[in-house]
Short mmCIF file of C-alpha atoms and ligand atoms in Angstrom, two decimals:
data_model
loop_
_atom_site.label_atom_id
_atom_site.label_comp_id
_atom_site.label_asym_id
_atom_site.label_seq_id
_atom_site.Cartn_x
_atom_site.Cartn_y
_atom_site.Cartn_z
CA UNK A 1 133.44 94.74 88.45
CA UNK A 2 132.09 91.57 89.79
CA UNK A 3 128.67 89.35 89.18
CA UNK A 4 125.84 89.71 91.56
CA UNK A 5 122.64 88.36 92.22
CA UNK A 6 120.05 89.87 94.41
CA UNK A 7 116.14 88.98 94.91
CA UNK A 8 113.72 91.58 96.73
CA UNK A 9 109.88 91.76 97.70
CA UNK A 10 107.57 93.53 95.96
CA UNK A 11 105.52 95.60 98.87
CA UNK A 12 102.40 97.10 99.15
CA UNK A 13 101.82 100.55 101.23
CA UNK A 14 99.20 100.28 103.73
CA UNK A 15 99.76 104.28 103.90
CA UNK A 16 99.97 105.47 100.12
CA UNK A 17 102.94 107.86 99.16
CA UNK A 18 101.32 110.05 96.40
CA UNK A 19 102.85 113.10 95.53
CA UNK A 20 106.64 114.25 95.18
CA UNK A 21 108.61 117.60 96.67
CA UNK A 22 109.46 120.32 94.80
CA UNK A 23 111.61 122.45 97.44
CA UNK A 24 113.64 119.76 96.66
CA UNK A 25 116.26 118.82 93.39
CA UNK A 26 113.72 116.47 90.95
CA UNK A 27 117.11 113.76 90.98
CA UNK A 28 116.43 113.13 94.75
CA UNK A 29 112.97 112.01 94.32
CA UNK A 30 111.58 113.09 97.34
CA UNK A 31 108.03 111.95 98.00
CA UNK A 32 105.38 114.82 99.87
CA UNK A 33 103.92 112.41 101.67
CA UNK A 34 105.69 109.11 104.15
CA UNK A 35 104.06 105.74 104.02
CA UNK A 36 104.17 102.54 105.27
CA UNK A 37 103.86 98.97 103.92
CA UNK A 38 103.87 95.34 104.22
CA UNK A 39 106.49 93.46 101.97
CA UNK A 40 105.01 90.57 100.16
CA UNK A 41 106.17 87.03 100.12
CA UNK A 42 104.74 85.87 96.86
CA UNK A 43 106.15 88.56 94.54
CA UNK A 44 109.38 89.20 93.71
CA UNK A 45 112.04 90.42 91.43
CA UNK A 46 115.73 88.44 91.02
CA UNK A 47 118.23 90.99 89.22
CA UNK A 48 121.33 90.15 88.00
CA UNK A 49 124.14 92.70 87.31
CA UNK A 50 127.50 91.59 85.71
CA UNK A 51 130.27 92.64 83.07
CA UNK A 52 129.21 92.93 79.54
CA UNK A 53 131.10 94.53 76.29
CA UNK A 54 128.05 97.26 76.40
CA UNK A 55 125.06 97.78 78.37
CA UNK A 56 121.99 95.59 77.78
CA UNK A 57 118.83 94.85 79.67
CA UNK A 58 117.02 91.71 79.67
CA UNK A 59 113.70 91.39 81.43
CA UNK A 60 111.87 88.09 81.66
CA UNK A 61 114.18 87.31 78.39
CA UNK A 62 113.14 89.74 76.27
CA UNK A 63 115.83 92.80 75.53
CA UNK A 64 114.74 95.99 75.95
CA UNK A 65 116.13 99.24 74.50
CA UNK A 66 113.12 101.75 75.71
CA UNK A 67 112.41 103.87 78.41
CA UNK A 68 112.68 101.06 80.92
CA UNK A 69 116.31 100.34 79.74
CA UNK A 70 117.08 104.14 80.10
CA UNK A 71 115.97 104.35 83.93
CA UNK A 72 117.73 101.01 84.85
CA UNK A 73 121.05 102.41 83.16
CA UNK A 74 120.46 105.85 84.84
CA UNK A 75 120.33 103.99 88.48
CA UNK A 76 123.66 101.96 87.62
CA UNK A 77 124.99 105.63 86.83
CA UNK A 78 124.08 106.56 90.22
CA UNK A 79 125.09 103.55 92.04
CA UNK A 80 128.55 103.92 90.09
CA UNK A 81 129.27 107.21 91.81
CA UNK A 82 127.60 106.07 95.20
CA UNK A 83 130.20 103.51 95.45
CA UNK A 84 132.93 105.97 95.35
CA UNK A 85 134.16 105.67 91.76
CA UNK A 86 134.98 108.04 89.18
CA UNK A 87 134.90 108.08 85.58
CA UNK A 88 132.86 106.09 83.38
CA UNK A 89 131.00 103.48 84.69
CA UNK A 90 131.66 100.23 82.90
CA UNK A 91 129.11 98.45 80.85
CA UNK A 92 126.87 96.03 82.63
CA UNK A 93 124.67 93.49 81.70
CA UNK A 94 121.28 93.25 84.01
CA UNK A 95 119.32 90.68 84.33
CA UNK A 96 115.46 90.79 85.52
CA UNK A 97 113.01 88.71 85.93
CA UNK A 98 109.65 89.28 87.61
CA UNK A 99 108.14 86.42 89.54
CA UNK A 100 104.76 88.38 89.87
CA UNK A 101 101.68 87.88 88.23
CA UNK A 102 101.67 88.52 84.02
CA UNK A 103 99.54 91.36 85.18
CA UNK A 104 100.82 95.08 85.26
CA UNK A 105 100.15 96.93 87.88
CA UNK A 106 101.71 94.59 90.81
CA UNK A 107 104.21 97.41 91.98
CA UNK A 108 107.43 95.64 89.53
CA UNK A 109 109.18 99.11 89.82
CA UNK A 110 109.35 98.60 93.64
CA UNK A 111 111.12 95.13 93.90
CA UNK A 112 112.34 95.73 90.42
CA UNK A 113 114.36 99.30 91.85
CA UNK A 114 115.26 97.23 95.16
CA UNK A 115 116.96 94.21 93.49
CA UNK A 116 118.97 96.31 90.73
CA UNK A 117 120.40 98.89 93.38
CA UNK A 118 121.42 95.94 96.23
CA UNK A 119 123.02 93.66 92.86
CA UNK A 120 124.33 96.74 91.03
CA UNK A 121 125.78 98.04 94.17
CA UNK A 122 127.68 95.08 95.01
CA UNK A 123 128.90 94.54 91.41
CA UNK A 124 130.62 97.88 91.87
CA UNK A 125 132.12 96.38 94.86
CA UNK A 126 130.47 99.49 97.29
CA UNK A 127 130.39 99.21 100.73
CA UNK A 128 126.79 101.22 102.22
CA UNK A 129 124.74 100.33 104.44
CA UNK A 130 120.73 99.31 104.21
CA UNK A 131 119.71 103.22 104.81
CA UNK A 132 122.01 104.22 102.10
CA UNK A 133 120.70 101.14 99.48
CA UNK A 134 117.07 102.57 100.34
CA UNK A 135 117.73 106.09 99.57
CA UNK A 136 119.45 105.39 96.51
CA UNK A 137 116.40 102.79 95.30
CA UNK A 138 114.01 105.52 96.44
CA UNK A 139 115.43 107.67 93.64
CA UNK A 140 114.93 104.63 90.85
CA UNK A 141 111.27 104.25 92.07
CA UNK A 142 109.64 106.05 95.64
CA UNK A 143 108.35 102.58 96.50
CA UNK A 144 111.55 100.88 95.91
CA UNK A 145 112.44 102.29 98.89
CA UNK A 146 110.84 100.30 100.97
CA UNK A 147 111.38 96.53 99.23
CA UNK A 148 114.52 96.41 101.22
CA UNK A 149 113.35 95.09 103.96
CA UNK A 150 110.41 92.89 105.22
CA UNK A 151 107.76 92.96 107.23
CA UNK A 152 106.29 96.61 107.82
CA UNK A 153 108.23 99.16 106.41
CA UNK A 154 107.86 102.95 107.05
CA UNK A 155 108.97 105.83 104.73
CA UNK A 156 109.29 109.06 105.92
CA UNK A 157 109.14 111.92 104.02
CA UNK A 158 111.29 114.11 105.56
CA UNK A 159 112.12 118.10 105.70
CA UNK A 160 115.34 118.70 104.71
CA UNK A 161 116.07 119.81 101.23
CA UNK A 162 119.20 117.37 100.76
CA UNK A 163 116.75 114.66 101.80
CA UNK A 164 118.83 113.04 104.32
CA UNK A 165 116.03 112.55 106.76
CA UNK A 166 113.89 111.01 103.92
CA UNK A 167 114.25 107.26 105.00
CA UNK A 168 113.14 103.83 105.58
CA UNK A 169 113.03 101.45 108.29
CA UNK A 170 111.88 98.45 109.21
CA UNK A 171 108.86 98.69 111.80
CA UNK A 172 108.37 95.24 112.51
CA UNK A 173 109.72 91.85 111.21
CA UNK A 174 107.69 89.23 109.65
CA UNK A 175 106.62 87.25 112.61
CA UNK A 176 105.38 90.15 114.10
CA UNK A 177 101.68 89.64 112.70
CA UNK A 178 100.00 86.71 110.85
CA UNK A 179 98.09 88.97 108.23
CA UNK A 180 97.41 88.13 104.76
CA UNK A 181 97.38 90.25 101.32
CA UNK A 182 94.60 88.91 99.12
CA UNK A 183 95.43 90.35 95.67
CA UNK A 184 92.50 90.41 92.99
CA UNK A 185 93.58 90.74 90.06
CA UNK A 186 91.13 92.30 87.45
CA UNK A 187 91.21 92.71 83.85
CA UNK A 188 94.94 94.35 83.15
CA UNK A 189 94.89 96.87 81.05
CA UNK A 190 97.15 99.59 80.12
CA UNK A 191 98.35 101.81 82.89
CA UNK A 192 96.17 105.27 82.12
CA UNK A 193 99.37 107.17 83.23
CA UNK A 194 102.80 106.10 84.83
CA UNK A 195 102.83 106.83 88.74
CA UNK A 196 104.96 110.49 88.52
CA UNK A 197 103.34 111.97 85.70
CA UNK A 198 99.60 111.29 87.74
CA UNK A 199 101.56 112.58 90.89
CA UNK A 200 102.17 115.58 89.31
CA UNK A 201 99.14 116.55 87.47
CA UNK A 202 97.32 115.89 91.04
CA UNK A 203 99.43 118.41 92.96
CA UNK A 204 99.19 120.79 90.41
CA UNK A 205 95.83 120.80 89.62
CA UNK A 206 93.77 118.78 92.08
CA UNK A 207 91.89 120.86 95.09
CA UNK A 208 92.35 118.09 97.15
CA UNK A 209 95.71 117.50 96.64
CA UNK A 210 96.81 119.91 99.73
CA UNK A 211 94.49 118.26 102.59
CA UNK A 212 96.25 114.42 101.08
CA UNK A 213 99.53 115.92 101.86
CA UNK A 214 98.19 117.00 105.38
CA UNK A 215 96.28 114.64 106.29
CA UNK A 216 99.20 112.06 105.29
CA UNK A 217 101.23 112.83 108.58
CA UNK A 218 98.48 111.40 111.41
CA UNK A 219 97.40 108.68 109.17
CA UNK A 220 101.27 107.45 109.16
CA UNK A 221 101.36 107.66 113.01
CA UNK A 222 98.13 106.18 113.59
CA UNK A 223 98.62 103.68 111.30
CA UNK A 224 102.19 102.68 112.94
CA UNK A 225 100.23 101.92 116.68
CA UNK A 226 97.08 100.07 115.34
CA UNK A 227 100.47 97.96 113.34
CA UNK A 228 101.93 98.10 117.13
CA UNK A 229 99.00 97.04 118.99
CA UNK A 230 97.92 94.39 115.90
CA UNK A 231 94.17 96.22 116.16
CA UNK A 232 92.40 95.17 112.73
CA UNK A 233 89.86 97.13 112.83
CA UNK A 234 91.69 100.43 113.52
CA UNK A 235 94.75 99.79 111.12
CA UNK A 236 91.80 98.79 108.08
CA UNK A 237 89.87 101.86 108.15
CA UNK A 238 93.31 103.95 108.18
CA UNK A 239 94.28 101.71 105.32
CA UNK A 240 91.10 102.08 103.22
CA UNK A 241 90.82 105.91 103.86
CA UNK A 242 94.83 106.32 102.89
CA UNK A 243 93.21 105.30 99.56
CA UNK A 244 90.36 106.68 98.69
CA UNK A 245 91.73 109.63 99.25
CA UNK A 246 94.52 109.40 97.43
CA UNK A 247 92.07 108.25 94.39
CA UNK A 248 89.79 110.75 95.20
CA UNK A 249 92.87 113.21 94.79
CA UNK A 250 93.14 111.76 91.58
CA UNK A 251 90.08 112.16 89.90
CA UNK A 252 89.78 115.67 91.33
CA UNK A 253 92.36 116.55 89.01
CA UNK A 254 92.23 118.02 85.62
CA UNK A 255 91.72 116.65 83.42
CA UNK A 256 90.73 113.58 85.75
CA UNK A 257 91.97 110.15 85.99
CA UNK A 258 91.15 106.62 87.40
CA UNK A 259 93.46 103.50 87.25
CA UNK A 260 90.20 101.38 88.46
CA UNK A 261 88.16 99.47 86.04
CA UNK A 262 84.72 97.85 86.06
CA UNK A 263 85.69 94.65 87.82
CA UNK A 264 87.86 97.21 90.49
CA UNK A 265 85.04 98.76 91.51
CA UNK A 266 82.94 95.16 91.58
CA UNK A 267 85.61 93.67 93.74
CA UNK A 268 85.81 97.00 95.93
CA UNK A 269 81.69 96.80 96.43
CA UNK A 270 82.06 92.76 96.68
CA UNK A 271 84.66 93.39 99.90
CA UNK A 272 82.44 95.66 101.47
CA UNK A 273 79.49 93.28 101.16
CA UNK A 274 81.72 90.78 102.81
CA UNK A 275 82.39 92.81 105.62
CA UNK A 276 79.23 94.18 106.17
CA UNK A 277 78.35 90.47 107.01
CA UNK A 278 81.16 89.63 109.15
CA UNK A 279 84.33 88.98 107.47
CA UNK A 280 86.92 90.91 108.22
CA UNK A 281 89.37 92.71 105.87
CA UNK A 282 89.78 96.28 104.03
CA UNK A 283 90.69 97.26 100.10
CA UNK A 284 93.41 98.75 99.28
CA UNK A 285 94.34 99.66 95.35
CA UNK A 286 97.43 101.44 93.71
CA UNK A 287 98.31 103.18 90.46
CA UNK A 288 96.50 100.11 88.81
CA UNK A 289 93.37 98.43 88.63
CA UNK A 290 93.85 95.68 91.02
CA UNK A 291 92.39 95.02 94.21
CA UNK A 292 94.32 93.68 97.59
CA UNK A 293 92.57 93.07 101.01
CA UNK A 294 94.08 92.91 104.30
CA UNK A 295 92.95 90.37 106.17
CA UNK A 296 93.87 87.82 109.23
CA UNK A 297 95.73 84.18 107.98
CA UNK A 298 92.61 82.75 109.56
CA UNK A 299 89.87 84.37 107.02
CA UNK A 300 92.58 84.53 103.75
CA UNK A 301 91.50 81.62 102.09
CA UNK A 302 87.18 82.36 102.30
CA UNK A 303 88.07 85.76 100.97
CA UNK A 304 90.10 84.64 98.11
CA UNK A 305 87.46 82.17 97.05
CA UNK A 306 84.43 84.67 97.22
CA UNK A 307 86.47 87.62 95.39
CA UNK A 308 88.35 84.69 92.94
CA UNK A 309 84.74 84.00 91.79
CA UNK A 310 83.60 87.64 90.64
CA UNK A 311 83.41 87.98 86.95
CA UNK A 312 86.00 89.58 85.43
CA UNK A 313 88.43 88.48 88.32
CA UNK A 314 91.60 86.71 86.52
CA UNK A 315 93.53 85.57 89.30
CA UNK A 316 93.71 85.67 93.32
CA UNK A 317 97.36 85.74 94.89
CA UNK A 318 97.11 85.52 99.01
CA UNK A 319 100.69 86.56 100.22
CA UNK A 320 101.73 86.51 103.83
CA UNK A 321 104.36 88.91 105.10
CA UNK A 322 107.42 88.41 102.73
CA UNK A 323 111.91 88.64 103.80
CA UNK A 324 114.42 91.03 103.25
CA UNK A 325 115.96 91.94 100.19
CA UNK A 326 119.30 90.09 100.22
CA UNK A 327 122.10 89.62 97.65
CA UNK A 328 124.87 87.57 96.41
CA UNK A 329 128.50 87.86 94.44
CA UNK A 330 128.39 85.13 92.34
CA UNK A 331 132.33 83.63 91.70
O1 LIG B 1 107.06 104.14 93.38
P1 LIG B 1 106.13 104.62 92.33
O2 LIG B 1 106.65 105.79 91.60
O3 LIG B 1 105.68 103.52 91.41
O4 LIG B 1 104.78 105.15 93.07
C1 LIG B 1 104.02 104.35 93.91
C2 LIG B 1 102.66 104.91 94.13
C3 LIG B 1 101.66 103.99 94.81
O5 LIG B 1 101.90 102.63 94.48
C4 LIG B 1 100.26 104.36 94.28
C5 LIG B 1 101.62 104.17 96.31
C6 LIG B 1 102.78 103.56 97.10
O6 LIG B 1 103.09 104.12 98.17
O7 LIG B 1 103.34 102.53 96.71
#
């Protein structure tokens, strides 16, 4: 086993995956619906995986022996086997840190998931290609997925029960459009429920959960030419309405749920405002209470400053289209 560093992206989807398949094993982690999304430059995760006498994981220098320690083991497992070997997998120590925001809620588990599988995988010494790395990230975290690459990334979701057609690729590189992500950070508080335990309360008790799925396929291809054609306007409402109605999903459920807090919805009402008066750029939000706007390079900086100033707003990030994963086997 060798020593190897790798740093990926954190990403956010532009096209929410919400939802996973059940005609499908549970260990594949098939999402119901594809997305895509923009990889971010400012936030990332550097993992390193190397020999140890027994398995330990350190994240931003702290040791952890909980559930997070369990699902990082579990993907070295996985990339073990990937990479052709048999037997027991030898012990590893792995390395995180997160250079996002203190905040939760900044999609960790997607460049987090990314950078173990590329650094595990080449510890192990395995030789698969991008597609492969994805697929086997995708079953650490669905986002993860994606954080291999940069620029636009599409997910699809795929038919086939062994999930072979379930896969990423890059759409378009990062000099392919000069937009920004403003992210608004509000108040963090405690996730209100992890990402697959909400998914799976919403498909199996949410009305709406069935016309998400559905209407989840033309949003994706829609999506993909307003990304083609750079059209603003088109790709922003597709982007908003992927949202909401993957929140609205959410609090259809039952019992209901809602990752948004007080200052969420400000900001949210705040960005509308904005636009209503001429300033381009649309919300998106994820399993967290944050708030991110897509907007041009050009307007970036007047909509950080009018969002940065909201109360309860504790921080603004603007990231512009962010690299490739990539990795390293350090001597
Ligand atoms: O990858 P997970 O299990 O953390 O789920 C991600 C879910 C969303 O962030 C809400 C949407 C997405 O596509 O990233």
């Amino acid at each position: 086993m060798k020593t190897a560093h790798a740093v990926a992206h954190s990403n956010i989807a532009l096209c929410k995956y919400w939802g996973k398949r059940i005609d499908a094993p549970v260990e594949l982690n098939l999402p119901a619906t594809g997305s895509l999304s923009l990889t971010l430059d400012g936030l990332w995760t550097e993992t390193e995986v190397g020999p140890s006498a027994s398995d330990r994981f350190v994240l931003d220098d702290v040791t952890h022996g909980d559930d997070a320690a369990r699902k990082v083991f579990a993907q070295l497992d996985r990339l073990w086997r990937a990479a052709g070997h048999q037997g027991a997998r030898p012990a590893a120590l792995v390395r995180s840190t997160n250079h996002l925001p203190t905040a939760a809620g900044l999609a960790s588990s997607a460049s987090g998931f990314a950078a173990l599988t590329l650094a595990g995988m080449a510890a192990f010494e395995g030789d698969l290609d991008r597609t492969r790395l994805s697929a086997l990230a995708r079953m650490g975290s669905g986002s993860a997925a994606r954080s291999l690459w940069g620029g636009f990334v599409r997910l699809d979701r795929g038919n086939r029960p062994d999930g072979e057609d379930c896969v990423a690729r890059p759409l378009l590189g990062t000099d392919h459009w000069d937009v920004r992500l403003v992210v608004v950070q509000t108040t963090a508080g405690k996730k209100v429920i992890g990402s697959t335990a909400g998914m799976e309360r919403s498909r199996t008790t949410s009305p709406y959960y069935g016309a998400w799925v559905e209407g989840s396929v033309s949003d994706l291809d829609r999506a993909q030419a307003a990304l083609l054609a750079r059209d603003l306007p088109t790709l922003g409402a597709i982007v908003e309405h992927s949202c909401f109605k993957m929140h609205a999903c959410m609090l259809a459920s039952s019992p209901p749920f809602l990752y948004w807090n007080g200052t969420t919805v400000e900001v949210m009402r705040a960005a509308w405002s904005a636009r209503a008066e001429g300033l381009e750029g649309y919300v998106t939000i994820d399993a967290g209470p944050h708030v991110k706007v897509l907007c041009t390079s050009a307007t970036a900086a007047t909509w950080a400053k009018r969002l940065g100033e909201l109360p309860g707003v504790v921080a603004v990030q603007t990231c512009a289209p962010g690299p490739d994963a990539h990795v390293e086997v350090r001597p």
